[in-house]
XYZ file of C-alpha atoms in Angstrom:
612
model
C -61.260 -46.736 -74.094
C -57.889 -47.898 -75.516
C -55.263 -46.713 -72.890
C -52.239 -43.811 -73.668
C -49.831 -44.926 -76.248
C -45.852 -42.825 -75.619
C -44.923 -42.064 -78.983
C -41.337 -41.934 -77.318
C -41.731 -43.570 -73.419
C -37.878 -42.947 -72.798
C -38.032 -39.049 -73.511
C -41.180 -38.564 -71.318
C -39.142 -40.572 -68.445
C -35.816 -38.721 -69.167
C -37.984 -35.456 -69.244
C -39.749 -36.746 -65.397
C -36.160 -37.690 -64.096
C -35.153 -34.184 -64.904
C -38.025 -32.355 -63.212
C -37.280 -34.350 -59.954
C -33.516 -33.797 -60.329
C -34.464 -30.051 -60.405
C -32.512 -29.611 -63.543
C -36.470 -28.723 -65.087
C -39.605 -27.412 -63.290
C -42.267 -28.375 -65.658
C -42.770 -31.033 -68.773
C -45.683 -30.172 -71.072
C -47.041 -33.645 -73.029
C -49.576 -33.488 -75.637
C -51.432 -35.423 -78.543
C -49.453 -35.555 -82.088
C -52.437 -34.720 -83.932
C -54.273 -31.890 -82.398
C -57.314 -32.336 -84.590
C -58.297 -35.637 -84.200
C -56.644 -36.711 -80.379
C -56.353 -39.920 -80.344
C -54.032 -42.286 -77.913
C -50.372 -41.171 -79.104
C -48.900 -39.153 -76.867
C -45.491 -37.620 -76.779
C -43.097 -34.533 -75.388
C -43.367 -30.828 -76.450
C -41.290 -29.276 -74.638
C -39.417 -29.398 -70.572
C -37.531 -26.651 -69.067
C -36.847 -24.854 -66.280
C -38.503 -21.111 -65.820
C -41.408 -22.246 -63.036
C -45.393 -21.251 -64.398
C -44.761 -18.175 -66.602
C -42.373 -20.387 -68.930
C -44.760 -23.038 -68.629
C -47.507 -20.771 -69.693
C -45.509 -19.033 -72.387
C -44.848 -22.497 -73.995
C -48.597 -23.472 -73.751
C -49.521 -20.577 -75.199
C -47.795 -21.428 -78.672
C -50.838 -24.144 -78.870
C -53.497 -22.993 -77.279
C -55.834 -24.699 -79.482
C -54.681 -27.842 -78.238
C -55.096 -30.047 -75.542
C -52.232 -30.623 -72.696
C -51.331 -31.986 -70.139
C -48.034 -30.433 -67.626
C -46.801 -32.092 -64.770
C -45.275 -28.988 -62.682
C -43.135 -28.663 -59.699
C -44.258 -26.235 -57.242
C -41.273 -25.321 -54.917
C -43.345 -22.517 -52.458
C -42.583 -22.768 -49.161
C -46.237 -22.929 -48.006
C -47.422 -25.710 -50.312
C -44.554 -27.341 -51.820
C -45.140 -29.999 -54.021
C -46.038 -31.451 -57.800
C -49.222 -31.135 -59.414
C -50.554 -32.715 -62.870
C -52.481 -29.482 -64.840
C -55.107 -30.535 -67.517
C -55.629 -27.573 -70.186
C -58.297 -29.130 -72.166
C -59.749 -25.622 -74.230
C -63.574 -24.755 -73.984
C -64.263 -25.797 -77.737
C -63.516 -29.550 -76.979
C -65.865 -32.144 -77.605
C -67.028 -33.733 -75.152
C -65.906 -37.136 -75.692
C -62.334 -35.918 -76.455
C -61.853 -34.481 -73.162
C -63.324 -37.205 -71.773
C -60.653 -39.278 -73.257
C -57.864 -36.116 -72.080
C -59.013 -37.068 -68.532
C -58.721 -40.513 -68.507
C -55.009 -40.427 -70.402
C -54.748 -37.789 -67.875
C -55.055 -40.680 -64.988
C -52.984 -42.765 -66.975
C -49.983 -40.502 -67.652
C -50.639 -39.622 -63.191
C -50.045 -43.934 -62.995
C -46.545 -43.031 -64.708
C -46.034 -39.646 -62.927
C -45.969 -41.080 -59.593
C -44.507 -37.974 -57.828
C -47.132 -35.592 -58.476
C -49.911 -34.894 -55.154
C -53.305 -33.992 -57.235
C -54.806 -32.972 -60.270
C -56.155 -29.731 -61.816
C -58.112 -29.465 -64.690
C -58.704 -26.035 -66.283
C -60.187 -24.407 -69.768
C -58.321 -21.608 -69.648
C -54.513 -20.519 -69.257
C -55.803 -17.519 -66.967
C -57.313 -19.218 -64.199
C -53.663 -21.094 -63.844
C -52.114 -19.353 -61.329
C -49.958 -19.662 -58.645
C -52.755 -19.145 -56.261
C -55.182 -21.760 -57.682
C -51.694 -23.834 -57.626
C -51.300 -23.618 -53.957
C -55.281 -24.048 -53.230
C -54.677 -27.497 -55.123
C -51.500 -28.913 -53.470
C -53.221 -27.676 -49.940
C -56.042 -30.004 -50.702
C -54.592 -32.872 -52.482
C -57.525 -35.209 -52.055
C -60.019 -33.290 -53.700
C -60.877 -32.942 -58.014
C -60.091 -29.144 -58.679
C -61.605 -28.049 -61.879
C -61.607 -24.424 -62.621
C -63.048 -22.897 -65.535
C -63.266 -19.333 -67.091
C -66.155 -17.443 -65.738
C -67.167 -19.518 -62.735
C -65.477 -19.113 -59.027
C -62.709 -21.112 -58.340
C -62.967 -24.066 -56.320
C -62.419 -22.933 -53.271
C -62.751 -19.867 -50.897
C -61.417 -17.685 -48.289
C -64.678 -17.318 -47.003
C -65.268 -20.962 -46.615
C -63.201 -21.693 -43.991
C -63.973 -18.977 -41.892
C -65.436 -20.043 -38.297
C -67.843 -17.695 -36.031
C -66.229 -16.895 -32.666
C -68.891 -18.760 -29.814
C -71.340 -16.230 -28.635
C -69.490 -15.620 -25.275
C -66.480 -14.481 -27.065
C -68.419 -12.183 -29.602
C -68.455 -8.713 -28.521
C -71.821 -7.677 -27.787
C -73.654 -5.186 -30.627
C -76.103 -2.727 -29.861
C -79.380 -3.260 -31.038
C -80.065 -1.923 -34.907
C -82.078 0.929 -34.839
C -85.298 0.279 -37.261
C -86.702 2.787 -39.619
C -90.275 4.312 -37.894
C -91.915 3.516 -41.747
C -90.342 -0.421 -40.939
C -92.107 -0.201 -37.515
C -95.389 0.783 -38.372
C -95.249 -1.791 -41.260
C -97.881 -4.453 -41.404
C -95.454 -7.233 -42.792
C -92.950 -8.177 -41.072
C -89.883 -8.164 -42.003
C -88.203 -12.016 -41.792
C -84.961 -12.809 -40.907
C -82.522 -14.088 -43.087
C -82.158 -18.168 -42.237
C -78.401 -19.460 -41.723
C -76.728 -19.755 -44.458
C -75.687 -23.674 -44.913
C -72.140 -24.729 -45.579
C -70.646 -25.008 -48.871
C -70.452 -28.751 -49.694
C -66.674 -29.637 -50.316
C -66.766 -31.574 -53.687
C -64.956 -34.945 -52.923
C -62.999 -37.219 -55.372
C -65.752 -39.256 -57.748
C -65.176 -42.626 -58.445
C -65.472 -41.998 -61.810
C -64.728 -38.729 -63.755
C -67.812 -39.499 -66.304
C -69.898 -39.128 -62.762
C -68.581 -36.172 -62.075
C -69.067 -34.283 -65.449
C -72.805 -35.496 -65.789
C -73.396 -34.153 -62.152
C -71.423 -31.090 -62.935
C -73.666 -30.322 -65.875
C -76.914 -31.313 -64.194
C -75.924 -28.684 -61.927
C -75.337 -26.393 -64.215
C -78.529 -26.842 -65.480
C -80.728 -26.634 -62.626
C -78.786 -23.276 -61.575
C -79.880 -21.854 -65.108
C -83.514 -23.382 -64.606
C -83.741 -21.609 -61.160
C -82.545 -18.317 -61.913
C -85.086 -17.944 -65.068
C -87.845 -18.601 -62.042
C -90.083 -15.559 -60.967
C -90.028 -14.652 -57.653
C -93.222 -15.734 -55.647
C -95.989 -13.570 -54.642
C -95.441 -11.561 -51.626
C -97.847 -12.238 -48.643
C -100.435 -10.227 -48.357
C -101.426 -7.707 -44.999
C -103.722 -9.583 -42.808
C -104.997 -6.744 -40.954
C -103.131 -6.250 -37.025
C -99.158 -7.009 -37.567
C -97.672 -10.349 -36.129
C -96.022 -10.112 -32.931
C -92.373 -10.477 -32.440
C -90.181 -12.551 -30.870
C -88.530 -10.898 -27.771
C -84.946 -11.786 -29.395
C -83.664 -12.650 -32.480
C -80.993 -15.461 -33.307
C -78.169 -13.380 -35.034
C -77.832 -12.992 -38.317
C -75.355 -15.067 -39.938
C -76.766 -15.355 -43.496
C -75.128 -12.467 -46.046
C -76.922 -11.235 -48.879
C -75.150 -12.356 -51.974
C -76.595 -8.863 -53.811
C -74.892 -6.691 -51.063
C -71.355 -8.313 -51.028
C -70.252 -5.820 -53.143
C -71.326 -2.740 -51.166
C -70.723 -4.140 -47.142
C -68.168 -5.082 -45.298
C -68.114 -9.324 -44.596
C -71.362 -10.322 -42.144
C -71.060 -9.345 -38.369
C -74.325 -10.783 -36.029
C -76.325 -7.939 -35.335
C -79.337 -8.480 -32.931
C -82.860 -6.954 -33.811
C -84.428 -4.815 -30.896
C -87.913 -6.428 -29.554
C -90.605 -5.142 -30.513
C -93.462 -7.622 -29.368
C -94.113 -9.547 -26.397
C -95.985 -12.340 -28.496
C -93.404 -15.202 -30.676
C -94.270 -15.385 -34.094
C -92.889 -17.747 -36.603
C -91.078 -16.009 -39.467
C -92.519 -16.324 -42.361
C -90.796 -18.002 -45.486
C -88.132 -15.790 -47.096
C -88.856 -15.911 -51.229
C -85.600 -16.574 -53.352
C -83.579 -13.692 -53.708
C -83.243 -11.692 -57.069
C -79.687 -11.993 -59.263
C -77.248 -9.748 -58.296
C -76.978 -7.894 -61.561
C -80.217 -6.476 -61.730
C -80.518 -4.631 -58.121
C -80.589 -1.273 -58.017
C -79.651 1.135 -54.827
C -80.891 4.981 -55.080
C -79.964 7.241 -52.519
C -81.032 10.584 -50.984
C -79.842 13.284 -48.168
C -80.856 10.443 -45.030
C -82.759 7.694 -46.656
C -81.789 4.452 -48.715
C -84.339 2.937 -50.857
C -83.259 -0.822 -52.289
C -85.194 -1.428 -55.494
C -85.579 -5.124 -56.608
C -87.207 -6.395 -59.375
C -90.884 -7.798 -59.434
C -90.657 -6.350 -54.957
C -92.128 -3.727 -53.727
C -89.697 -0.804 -52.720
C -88.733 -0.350 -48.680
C -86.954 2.546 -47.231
C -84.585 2.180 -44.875
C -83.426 4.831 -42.259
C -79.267 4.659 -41.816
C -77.687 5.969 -38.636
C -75.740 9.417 -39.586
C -72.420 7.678 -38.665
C -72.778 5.454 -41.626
C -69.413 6.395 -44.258
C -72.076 4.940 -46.981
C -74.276 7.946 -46.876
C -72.828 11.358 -45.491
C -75.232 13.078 -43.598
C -75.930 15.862 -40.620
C -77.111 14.525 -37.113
C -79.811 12.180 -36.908
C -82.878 14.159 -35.332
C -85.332 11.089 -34.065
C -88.670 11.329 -34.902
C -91.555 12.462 -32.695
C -93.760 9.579 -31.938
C -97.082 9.380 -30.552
C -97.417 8.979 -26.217
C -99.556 5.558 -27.143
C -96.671 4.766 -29.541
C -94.227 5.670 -26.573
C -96.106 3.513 -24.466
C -95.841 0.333 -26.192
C -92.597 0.442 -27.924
C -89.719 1.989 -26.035
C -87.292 3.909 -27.957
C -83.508 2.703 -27.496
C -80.908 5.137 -26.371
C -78.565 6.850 -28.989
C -75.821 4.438 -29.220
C -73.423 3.453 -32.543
C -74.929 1.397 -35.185
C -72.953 -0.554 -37.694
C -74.935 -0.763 -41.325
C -76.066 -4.156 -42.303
C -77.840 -5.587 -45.230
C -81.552 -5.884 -44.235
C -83.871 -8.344 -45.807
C -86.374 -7.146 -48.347
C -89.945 -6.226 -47.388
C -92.871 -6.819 -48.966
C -95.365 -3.594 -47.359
C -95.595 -0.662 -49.822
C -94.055 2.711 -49.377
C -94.509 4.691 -46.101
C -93.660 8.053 -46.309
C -91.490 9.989 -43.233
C -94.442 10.824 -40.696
C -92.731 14.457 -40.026
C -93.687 17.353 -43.416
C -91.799 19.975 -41.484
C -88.826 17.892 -41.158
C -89.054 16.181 -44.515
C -89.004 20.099 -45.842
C -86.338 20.549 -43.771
C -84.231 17.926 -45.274
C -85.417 18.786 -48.569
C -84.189 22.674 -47.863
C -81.062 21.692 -46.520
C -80.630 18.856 -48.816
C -81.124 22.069 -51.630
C -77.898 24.006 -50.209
C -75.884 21.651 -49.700
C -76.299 21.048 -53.436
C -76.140 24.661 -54.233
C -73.098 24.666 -52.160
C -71.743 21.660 -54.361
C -72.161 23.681 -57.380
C -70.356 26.582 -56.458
C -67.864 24.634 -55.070
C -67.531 22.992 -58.177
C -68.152 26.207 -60.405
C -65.021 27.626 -58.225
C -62.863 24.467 -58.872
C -64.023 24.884 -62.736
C -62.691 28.626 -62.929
C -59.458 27.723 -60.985
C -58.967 25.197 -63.032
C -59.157 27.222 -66.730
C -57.293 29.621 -65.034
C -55.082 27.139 -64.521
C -54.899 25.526 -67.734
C -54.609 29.697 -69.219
C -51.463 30.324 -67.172
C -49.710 26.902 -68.003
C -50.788 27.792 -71.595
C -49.432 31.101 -71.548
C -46.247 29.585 -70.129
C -45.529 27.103 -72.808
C -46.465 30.042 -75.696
C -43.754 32.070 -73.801
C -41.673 29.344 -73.515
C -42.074 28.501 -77.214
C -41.357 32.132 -78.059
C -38.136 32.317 -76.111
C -37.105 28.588 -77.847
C -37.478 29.850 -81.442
C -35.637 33.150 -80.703
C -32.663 30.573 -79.693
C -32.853 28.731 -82.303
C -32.961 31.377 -84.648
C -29.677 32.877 -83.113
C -27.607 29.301 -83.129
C -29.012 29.237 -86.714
C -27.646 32.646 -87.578
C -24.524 31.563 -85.938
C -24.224 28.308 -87.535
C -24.933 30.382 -91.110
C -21.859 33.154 -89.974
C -19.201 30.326 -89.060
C -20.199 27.897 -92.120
C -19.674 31.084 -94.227
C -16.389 31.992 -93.649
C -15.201 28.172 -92.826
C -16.796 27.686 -96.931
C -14.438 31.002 -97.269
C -11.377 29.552 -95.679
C -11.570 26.433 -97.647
C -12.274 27.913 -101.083
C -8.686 29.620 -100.292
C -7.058 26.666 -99.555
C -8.573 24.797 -102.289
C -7.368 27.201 -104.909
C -3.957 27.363 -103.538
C -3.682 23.692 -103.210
C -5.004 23.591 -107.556
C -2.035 25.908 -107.838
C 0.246 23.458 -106.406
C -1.289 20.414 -108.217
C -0.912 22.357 -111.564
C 2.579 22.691 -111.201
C 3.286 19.660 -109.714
C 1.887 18.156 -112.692
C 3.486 20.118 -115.130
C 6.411 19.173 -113.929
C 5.828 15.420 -113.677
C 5.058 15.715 -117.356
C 8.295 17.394 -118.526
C 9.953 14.813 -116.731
C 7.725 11.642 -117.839
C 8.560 13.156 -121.727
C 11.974 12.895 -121.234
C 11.711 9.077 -119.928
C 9.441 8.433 -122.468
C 11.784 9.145 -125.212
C 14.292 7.051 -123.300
C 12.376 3.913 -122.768
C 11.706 4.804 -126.703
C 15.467 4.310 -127.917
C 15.910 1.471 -125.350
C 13.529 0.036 -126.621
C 13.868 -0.192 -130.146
C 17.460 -1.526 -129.664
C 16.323 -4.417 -127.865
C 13.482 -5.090 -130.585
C 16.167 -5.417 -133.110
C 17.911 -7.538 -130.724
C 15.476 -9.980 -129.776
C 14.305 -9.940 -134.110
C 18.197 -11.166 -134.919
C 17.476 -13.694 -131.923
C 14.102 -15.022 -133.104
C 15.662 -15.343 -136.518
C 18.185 -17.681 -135.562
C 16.268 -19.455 -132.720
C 13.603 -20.388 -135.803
C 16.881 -21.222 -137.883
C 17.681 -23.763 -135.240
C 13.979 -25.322 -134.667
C 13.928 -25.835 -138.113
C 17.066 -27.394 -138.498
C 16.189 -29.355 -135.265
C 12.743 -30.305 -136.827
C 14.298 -31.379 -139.832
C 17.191 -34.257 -138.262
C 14.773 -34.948 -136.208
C 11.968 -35.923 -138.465
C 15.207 -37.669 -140.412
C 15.846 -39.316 -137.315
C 12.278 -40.617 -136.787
C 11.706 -41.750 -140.096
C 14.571 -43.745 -140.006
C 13.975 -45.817 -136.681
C 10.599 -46.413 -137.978
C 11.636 -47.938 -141.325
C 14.077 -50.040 -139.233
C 11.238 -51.459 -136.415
C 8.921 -51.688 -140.120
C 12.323 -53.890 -141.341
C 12.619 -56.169 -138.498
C 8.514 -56.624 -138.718
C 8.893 -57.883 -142.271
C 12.040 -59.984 -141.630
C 10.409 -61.910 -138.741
C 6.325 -62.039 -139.192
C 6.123 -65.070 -136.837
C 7.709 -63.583 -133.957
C 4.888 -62.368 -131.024
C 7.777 -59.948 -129.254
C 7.718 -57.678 -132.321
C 3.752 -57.791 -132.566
C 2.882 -57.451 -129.216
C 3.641 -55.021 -126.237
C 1.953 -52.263 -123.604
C 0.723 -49.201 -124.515
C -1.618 -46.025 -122.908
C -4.313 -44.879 -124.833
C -6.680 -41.556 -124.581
C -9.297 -42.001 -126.843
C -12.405 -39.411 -128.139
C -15.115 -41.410 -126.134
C -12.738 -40.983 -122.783
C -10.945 -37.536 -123.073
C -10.054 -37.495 -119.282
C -8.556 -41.077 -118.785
C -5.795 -43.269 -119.917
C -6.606 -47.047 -120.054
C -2.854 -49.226 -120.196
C -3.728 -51.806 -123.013
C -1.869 -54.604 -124.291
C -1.950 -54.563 -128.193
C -0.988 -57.330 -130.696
C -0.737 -56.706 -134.344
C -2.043 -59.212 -136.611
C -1.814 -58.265 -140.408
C -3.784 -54.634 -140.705
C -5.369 -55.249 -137.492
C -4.747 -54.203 -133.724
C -6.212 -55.952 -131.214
C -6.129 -54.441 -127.982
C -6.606 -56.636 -124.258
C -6.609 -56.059 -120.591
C -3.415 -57.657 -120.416
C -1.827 -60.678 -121.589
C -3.072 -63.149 -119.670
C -6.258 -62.431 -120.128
C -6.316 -62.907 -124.413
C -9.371 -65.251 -124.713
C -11.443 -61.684 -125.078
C -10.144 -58.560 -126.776
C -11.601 -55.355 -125.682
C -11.330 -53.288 -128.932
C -9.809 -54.286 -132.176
C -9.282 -51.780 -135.162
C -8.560 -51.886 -138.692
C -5.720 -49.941 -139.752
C -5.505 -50.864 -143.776
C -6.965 -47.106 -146.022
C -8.065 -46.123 -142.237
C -5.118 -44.770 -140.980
C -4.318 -41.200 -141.891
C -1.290 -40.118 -140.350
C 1.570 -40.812 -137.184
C 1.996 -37.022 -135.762
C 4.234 -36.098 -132.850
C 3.367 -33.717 -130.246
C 5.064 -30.282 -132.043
C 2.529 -31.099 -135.335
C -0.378 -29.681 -133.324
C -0.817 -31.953 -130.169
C 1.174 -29.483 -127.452
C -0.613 -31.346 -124.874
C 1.573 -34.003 -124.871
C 4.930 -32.204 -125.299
C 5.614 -32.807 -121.509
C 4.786 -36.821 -121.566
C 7.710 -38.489 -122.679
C 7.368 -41.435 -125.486
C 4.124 -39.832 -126.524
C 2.497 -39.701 -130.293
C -0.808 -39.110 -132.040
C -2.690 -41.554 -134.301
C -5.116 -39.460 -136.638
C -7.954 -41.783 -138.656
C -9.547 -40.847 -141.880
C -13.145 -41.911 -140.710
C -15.176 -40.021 -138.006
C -13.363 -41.412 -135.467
C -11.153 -38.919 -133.940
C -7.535 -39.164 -132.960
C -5.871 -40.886 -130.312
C -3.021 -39.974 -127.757
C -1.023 -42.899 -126.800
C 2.751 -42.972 -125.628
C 5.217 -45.319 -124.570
C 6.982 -47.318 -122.207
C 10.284 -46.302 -123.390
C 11.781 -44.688 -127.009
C 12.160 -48.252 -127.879
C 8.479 -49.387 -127.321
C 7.609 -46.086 -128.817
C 9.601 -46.718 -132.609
C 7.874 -50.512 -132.270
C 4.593 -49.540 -132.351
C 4.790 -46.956 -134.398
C 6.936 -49.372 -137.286
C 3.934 -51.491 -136.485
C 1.223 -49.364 -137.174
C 2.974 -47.774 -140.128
C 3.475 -51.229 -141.576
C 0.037 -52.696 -141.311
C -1.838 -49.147 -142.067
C 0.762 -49.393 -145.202
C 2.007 -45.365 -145.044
C-alpha cells in the first residue's frame, strides 16, 4: 500500500507547530475525495476550542473519514492523542488503508502518546480520552454499541481474606434445602485479558472479527440439559470458597459482588458439579410476591428463593422461620437470626417446592390481601384528593379569569371614554386651525394677485427690451458674418494665388494638420499632408514619405469648405478649425490648424485642387 501523499506538507506542519505552541488544540486532516479515499491527504480545519469544537467541525462531514491529532491539557492525564473517525459504512479495505495513513501521519506527528480509533463521534469523549492517554501502550478502539475498552471494574483488587470483614452465613431457602440438586457454586470469574499492541493492525481486525463471530455463534447455543436427581442428595462440603464470580444477568439489580460464605450443610465433600452457560441478559425475567423471589430463565426450571425481611429489594413483615421436623433438627442445625446481605444465587435445576407451612402460606396470602386492599384505598384516597385538587385550582383560574375580563372590560371602557373626548378635543382644534388656514390663504392670494400683476408690467418692459436688443445683436452677427466671410474668401484666393504662381515649391504643398474623421469620431490623428495636383496625400510625418497612410481625391469630390458657425458648433472653441464636406458617402471631416496661417494654406490648397 502506496504510503500518505500531503496535498500541502507545509500547512499540516504549520497547523502541528501551532497545536504545540498552544495557539490551537486540535488539527482535523482528511482525504480530498471522500468517495473514493485514496493517498492525498490535506488540512480541514485547526483551531482552538478543546473536543466540543473539534467535534462540531467533524460533524460538518460525518460521512467522511478523519483523522485529529488533539491536545489534551487535563491535569490527570495530560497529553496528545491521534483520534481515527473512520464511520461504520466503510469498506473494509478503505479503513484499512485510514489505519495505516493513520501510522504514517503518527511518524510525522511525533508528539502525540497513543492512538484511538472510533466509528462514532459519541463514544469520543473526554473520558474515553483520558482512559487512552492513561494507557498509552495499548490499541483503543471503541465502537458504537460495544463497551469501551476499558473498565472501572477491571482494576479492582479483593482485600486478602484476613482483612475482609467476616459475613454471616446466607440463610438458604427450606425448599433449596430439601432440594435433591445441588445447587453449584459460581467458579471465579477469570481476568479480563488486556488487549496489547498487534504487530500488525490487519492481525488485529481479523482477530477482532473472529471474535465477534464466535460471541454470536455462542450466544445462538441452547443451554445444556440439566442433570438429572439421582436419588439421596450429594453431600456438601463443610465450607465454601467465597464467591467472587458476579452474575452478568443480575448487575443491573445488585449492588457490585461481596464474598458471602454458604452455611454447611454436609459432613461428606462433594465436587460441584459443572455450571451450564448462563442465559443472555435480556431475556431473564424476575417475578415477585409478599416474601418470595422466583428467577425465571429460559429453557431452566424455576427456583424460589427465600430473602431475609431486611432486604430494601422486597419490603416485607418479620421473617417467621419455618417449623422443621426434630430428625430435620437433628441433622441440620438452624443458624441464629443474624443480618443477611442479598446476593445473586446460582440457578437450580430441581423443580418447584412449595412452602412446607398451608397455615402460614394462608397467612401470607391474607395479609398479603390487606396490605393490597390497604394500597387501594390509599390510592383511591390520593385519587379523590387529587380531583379535588385539580377542582379547586380549576375553580381558581375560572375565578381568576372572571375577575381578568371584568378588568379588562373597565380599562376598555376607559380607553373608549378618554379616546372620545381626546377625538372631541381634536376635531375642535382641527376646525379652528381650517379657519385659520382659510384666511391665511385668502390673504396670501390677494397679495400674490397684486405681485402677479407687477411681475406682469415688469415684465413686458423688459421683453421689449431684450426684442430691440436681439434685433441689433442679429444686425451685428450678420454684419460680422458677412466681412468675415469677405475676409475669408479673400485670404483663400490669395494662398490659391501663390499656389498657382509657384507649383514647384514643396513649402506651399506641404504642411501639418489634425484630422477627425467618420471611421474615428473620438480621436485626432496629426498628419502631414502634401498636395499633388487634385490629390492629398496624407503621412505619419515627413520623414517617413516612402508610405502614405491615406491619399484622397479631391477633383468633382469635394463639396464644400464650412467653418464652425455653418453647422459644426463643436469646433467653435478650437482655434484654426474648419470642416471639409465630400459629395460621396464619405462623411465630413474636422481638421484645424497650426496657426491662421497654416489654416488659409490648406484651405487655398484644397480649394485649388478640388477646383471650387
Amino acid at each position: 500500500m502506496a504510503a500518505a501523499h500531503m496535498a500541502d506538507p507545509g500547512a499540516v506542519m504549520s497547523a502541528y507547530d501551532s497545536v504545540l505552541r498552544g495557539d490551537a488544540d486540535w488539527l482535523l486532516v482528511g482525504y480530498n475525495d471522500p468517495t473514493n479515499p485514496g493517498d492525498d491527504v490535506a488540512v480541514y480545519a485547526y483551531g482552538p476550542g478543546g473536543l466540543p469544537e473539534l467535534k462540531r467541525r467533524m460533524l460538518q462531514d460525518p460521512d467522511r473519514i478523519l483523522i485529529a491529532f488533539i491536545r489534551e491539557d487535563a491535569p490527570n492525564h495530560p497529553g496528545a492523542l491521534l483520534v481515527n473517525y473512520i464511520p461504520p459504512n466503510t469498506s473494509p479495505s478503505h479503513r484499512a488503508r485510514a489505519l495505516v495513513h493513520s501510522r504514517r501521519l503518527g511518524a510525522m506527528l511525533q508528539a502525540h502518546q497513543t492512538t484511538l480509533t472510533v466509528d462514532s463521534l459519541s463514544v469520543l469523549t473526554t473520558t474515553a480520552i483520558a482512559r487512552a492517554l492513561a494507557a498509552p501502550d495499548e490499541t483503543h478502539v471503541i465502537e458504537l454499541g460495544q463497551p469501551e475498552p476499558t473498565s472501572s471494574y477491571d482494576n479492582i483488587t479483593p482485600p486478602p481474606m484476613s482483612a475482609q470483614k467476616q459475613i454471616d452465613p446466607m440463610r438458604r431457602s427450606f425448599s433449596t434445602q430439601r432440594s435433591r440438586s445441588p445447587s453449584p457454586p459460581y467458579p471465579p470469574r477469570s481476568p479480563s485479558p488486556v488487549r496489547k499492541r498487534s504487530a500488525s493492525m490487519f492481525s488485529s481486525l481479523l482477530s477482532k472479527r473472529r471474535s465477534k463471530r464466535h460471541g454470536r455463534r455462542s450466544e445462538e447455543l441452547p443451554p445444556p440439559t440439566p442433570p438429572k436427581d439421582k436419588g439421596t442428595p450429594p453431600a456438601r462440603a463443610n465450607s465454601v470458597a467465597p464467591l467472587q464470580y458476579y452474575p452478568a444477568h443480575a448487575a443491573e439489580r445488585y449492588s457490585p459482588p461481596v464474598e458471602q460464605y454458604f452455611a454447611p450443610m454436609q459432613t461428606s465433600p462433594s465436587p460441584p458439579p459443572s455450571l451450564p452457560p448462563k442465559a443472555r441478559e435480556s431475556t431473564d425475567r424476575l417475578s415477585y410476591s409478599s416474601d418470595e423471589v422466583i428467577v425465571d430463565h429460559p429453557m431452566r426450571t424455576p427456583t424460589m428463593l427465600e430473602l431475609p425481611r431486611e432486604s430494601t429489594a422486597i419490603p416485607s413483615t418479620s421473617f417467621v422461620p419455618p417449623q422443621r421436623s426434630s430428625s430435620l433438627a437433628n441433622r441440620v442445625a438452624s443458624p441464629p437470626p443474624v443480618a443477611h446481605r442479598v446476593v445473586p444465587l446460582p440457578e437450580k435445576w430441581s423443580s418447584v417446592v412449595v412452602a412446607p407451612d398451608p397455615a402460614e402460606r394462608a397467612r401470607r396470602r391474607i395479609e398479603a390481601q390487606r396490605q393490597r386492599d390497604r394500597e387501594a384505598a390509599e390510592a383511591l384516597r390520593l385519587e379523590e384528593e387529587h380531583q379535588q385538587r385539580i377542582k379547586a385550582e380549576r375553580e381558581a383560574r375560572r375565578r381568576e379569569e372572571l375577575e381578568e375580563e371584568a378588568r379588562r372590560r373597565a380599562s376598555i371602557e376607559n380607553e373608549i371614554r378618554r379616546a372620545t373626548s381626546e377625538r372631541r378635543r381634536r376635531e375642535q382644534l382641527e376646525r379652528e386651525e381650517e379657519e385659520r388656514r382659510a384666511r391665511e390663504i385668502a390673504e396670501r392670494k390677494r397679495l400674490a394677485r397684486l405681485r402677479r400683476q407687477e411681475e406682469h408690467r415688469r415684465l413686458e418692459q423688459w421683453r421689449a427690451q431684450q426684442a430691440q436688443a436681439a434685433e441689433e445683436a442679429k444686425r451685428q452677427e450678420a454684419q460680422a458674418r458677412r466681412s468675415h466671410d469677405m475676409e475669408r474668401k479673400r485670404k483663400i484666393e490669395q494662398a490659391e494665388a501663390k499656389v498657382k504662381t509657384a507649383a514647384a515649391s514643396d513649402a506651399l504643398v506641404t504642411g501639418w494638420v489634425t484630422l477627425q474623421t467618420p471611421e474615428y469620431p473620438l480621436a485626432w490623428r496629426r498628419r502631414y499632408y502634401k498636395v499633388i495636383g487634385d490629390t492629398v496625400f496624407l503621412y505619419r510625418n515627413p520623414k517617413d514619405m516612402a508610405q502614405h497612410l491615406d491619399q484622397v481625391e479631391l477633383r468633382g469630390k469635394l463639396r464644400a469648405l464650412k467653418e464652425w458657425n455653418e453647422g459644426y458648433e463643436e469646433l467653435e472653441s478650437i482655434p484654426h478649425s474648419f470642416a471639409i464636406e465630400f459629395t460621396d458617402e464619405r462623411g465630413p471631416w474636422s481638421a484645424f490648424a497650426d496657426n491662421e496661417e497654416e489654416k488659409y494654406k490648406l484651405l487655398g490648397l484644397l480649394h485649388h485642387a478640388a477646383g471650387l
